[in-house]
GROMACS .gro file of C-alpha atoms in nm:
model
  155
    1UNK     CA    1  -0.170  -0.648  -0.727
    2UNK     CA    2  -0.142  -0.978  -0.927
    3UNK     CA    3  -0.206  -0.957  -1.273
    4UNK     CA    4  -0.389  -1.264  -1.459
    5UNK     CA    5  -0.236  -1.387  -1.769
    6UNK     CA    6  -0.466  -1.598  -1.986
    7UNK     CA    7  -0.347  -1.848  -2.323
    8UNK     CA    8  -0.596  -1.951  -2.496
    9UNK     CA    9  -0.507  -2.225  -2.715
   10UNK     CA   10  -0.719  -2.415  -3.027
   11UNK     CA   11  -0.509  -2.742  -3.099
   12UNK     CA   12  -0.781  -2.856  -3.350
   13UNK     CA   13  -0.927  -2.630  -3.645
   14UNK     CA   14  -1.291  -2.652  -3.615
   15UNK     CA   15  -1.464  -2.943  -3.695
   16UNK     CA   16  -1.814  -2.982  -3.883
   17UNK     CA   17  -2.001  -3.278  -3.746
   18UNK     CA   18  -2.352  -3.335  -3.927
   19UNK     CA   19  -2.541  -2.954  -3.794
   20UNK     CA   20  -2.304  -2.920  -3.502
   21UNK     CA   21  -1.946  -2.765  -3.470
   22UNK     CA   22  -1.671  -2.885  -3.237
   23UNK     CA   23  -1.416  -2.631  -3.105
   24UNK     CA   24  -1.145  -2.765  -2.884
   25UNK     CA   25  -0.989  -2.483  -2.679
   26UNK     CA   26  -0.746  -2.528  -2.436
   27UNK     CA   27  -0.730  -2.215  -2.107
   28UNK     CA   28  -0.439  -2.233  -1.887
   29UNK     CA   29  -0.436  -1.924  -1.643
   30UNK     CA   30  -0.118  -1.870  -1.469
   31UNK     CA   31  -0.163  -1.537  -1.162
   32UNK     CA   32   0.166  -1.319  -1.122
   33UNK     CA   33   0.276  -0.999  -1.197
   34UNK     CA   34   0.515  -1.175  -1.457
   35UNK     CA   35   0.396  -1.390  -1.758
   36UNK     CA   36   0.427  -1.753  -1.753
   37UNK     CA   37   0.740  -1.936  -1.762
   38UNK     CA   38   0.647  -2.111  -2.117
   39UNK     CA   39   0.519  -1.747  -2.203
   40UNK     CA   40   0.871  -1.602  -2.151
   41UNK     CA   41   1.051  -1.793  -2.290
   42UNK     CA   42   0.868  -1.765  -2.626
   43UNK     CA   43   0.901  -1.395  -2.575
   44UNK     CA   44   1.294  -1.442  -2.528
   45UNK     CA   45   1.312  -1.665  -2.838
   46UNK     CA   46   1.134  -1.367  -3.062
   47UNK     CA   47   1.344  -1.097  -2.900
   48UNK     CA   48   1.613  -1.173  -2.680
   49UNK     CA   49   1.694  -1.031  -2.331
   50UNK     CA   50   1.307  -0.942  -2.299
   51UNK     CA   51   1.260  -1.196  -1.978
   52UNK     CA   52   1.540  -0.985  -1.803
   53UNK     CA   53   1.354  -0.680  -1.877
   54UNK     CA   54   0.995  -0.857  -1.784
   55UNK     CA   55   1.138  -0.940  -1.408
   56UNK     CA   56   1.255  -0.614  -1.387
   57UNK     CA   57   1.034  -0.441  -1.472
   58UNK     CA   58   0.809  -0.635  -1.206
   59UNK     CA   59   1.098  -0.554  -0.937
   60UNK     CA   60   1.025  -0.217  -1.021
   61UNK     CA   61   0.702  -0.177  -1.016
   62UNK     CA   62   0.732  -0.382  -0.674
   63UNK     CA   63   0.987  -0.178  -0.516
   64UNK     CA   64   0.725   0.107  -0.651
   65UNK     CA   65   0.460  -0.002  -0.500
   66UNK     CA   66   0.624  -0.097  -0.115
   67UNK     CA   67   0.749   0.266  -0.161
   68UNK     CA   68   0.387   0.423  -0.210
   69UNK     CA   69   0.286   0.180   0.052
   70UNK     CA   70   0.518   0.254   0.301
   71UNK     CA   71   0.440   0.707   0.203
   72UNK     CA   72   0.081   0.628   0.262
   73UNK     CA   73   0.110   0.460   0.603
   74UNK     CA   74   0.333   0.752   0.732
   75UNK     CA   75   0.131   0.998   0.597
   76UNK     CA   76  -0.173   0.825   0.823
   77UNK     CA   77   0.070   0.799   1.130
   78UNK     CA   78   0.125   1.172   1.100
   79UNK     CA   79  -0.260   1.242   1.018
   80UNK     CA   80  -0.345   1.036   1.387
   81UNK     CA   81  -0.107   1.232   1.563
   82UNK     CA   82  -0.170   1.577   1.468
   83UNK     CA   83  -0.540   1.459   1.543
   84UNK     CA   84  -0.445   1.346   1.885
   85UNK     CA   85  -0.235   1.711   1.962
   86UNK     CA   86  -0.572   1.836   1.833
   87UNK     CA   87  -0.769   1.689   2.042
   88UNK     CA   88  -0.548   1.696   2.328
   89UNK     CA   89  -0.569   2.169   2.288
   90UNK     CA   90  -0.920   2.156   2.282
   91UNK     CA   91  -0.930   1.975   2.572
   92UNK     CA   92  -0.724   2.212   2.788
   93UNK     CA   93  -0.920   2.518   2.567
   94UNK     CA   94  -1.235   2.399   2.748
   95UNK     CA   95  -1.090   2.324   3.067
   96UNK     CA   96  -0.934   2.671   3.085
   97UNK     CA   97  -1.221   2.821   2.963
   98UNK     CA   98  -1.438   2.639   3.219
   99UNK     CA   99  -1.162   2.757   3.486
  100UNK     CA  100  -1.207   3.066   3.391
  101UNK     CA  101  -1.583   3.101   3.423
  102UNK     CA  102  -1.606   2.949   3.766
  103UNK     CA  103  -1.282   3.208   3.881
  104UNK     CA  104  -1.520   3.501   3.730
  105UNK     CA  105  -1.836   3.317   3.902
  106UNK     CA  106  -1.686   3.309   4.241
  107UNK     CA  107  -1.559   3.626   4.233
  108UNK     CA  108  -1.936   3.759   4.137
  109UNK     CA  109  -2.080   3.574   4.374
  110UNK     CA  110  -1.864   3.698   4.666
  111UNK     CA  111  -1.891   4.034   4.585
  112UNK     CA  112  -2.264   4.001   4.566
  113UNK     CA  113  -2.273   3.834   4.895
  114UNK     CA  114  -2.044   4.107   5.033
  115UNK     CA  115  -2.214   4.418   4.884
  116UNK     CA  116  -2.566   4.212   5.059
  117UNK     CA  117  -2.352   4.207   5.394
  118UNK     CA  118  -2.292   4.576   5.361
  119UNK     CA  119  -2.596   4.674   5.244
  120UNK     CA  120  -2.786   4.512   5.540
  121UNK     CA  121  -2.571   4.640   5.784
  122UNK     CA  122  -2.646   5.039   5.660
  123UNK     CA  123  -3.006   4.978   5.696
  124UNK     CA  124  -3.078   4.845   5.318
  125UNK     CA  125  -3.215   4.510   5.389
  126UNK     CA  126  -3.427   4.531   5.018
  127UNK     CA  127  -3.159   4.619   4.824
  128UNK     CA  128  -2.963   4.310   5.008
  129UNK     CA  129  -3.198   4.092   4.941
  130UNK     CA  130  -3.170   4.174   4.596
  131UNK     CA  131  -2.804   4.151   4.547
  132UNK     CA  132  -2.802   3.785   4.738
  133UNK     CA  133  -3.027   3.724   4.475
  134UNK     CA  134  -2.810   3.720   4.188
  135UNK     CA  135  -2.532   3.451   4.337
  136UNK     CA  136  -2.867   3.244   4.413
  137UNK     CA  137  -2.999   3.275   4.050
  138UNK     CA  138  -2.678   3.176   3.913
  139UNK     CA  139  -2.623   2.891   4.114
  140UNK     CA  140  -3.018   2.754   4.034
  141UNK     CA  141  -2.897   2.796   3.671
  142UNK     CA  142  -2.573   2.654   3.663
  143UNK     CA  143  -2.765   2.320   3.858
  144UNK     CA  144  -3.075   2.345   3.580
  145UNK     CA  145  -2.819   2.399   3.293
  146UNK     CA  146  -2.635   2.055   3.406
  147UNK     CA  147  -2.928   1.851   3.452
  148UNK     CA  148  -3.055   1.968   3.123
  149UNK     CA  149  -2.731   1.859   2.945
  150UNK     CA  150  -2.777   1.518   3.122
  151UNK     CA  151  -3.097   1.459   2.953
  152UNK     CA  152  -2.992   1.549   2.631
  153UNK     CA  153  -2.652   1.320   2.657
  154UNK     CA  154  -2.948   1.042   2.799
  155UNK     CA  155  -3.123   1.052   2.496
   0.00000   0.00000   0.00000
């Protein structure tokens, strides 16, 4: 970050003229992280070898700074990517979980339609009826629950 130096100068003592005072000031404004050339070089006049340790310093603090810099954007590099391998075990989580359910679904739904089968061949055509019902109920749900979720998403 660049640091503003500011001189402020008066090259004329104030000055009464009739009710009114005149104040000459002079501003110059020099933007670095170092001071001014001029400014320096007064420094190095009152105590010598300070514009060595000035620039420096400021190659310090700049080599600092690239360093925290460079920490920072591999800290976020490794943030996004153990967010991506995240992301990425959910997403087979839910697909083996969804798997899962429709294995365990189909294999209810056969033996339902099976134990029906059997059931109306000994004579139980009720108690068949009843059992086909359960695949059937399932499959009106599963169908319902989807369209639902559309709607929601939709809105």
């Amino acid at each position: 970050m660049a640091k503003k130096n500011v001189v402020t100068k008066t090259d004329e003592p104030s000055q009464v003229i009739g009710s009114q005072i005149s104040i000459t000031t002079q501003e110059d404004r020099f933007q670095s992280p170092i001071p001014s050339p001029e400014v320096i070089k007064n420094y190095e006049i009152l105590v010598p070898g300070t514009a060595k340790r000035l620039i420096d310093l400021a190659i310090e603090e700049s080599l600092h700074r690239r360093t925290i810099e460079s920490n920072t954007n591999q800290a976020n590099i490794s943030a996004q990517r153990k967010q991506g391998e995240i992301a990425s075990y959910q997403t087979r989580a839910v697909f083996r979980s969804d798997l899962l359910g429709q294995v365990a679904g189909t294999i209810v739904s056969l033996s339902c339609i099976g134990g029906a089968v059997y059931l109306g061949l000994q004579n139980h055509e009720v108690a068949a009826a009843a059992l086909c019902a359960i695949p059937l109920a399932a499959v009106i749900q599963a169908l319902r629950g989807r369209k639902a979720a559309e709607r929601r998403q939709d809105k």
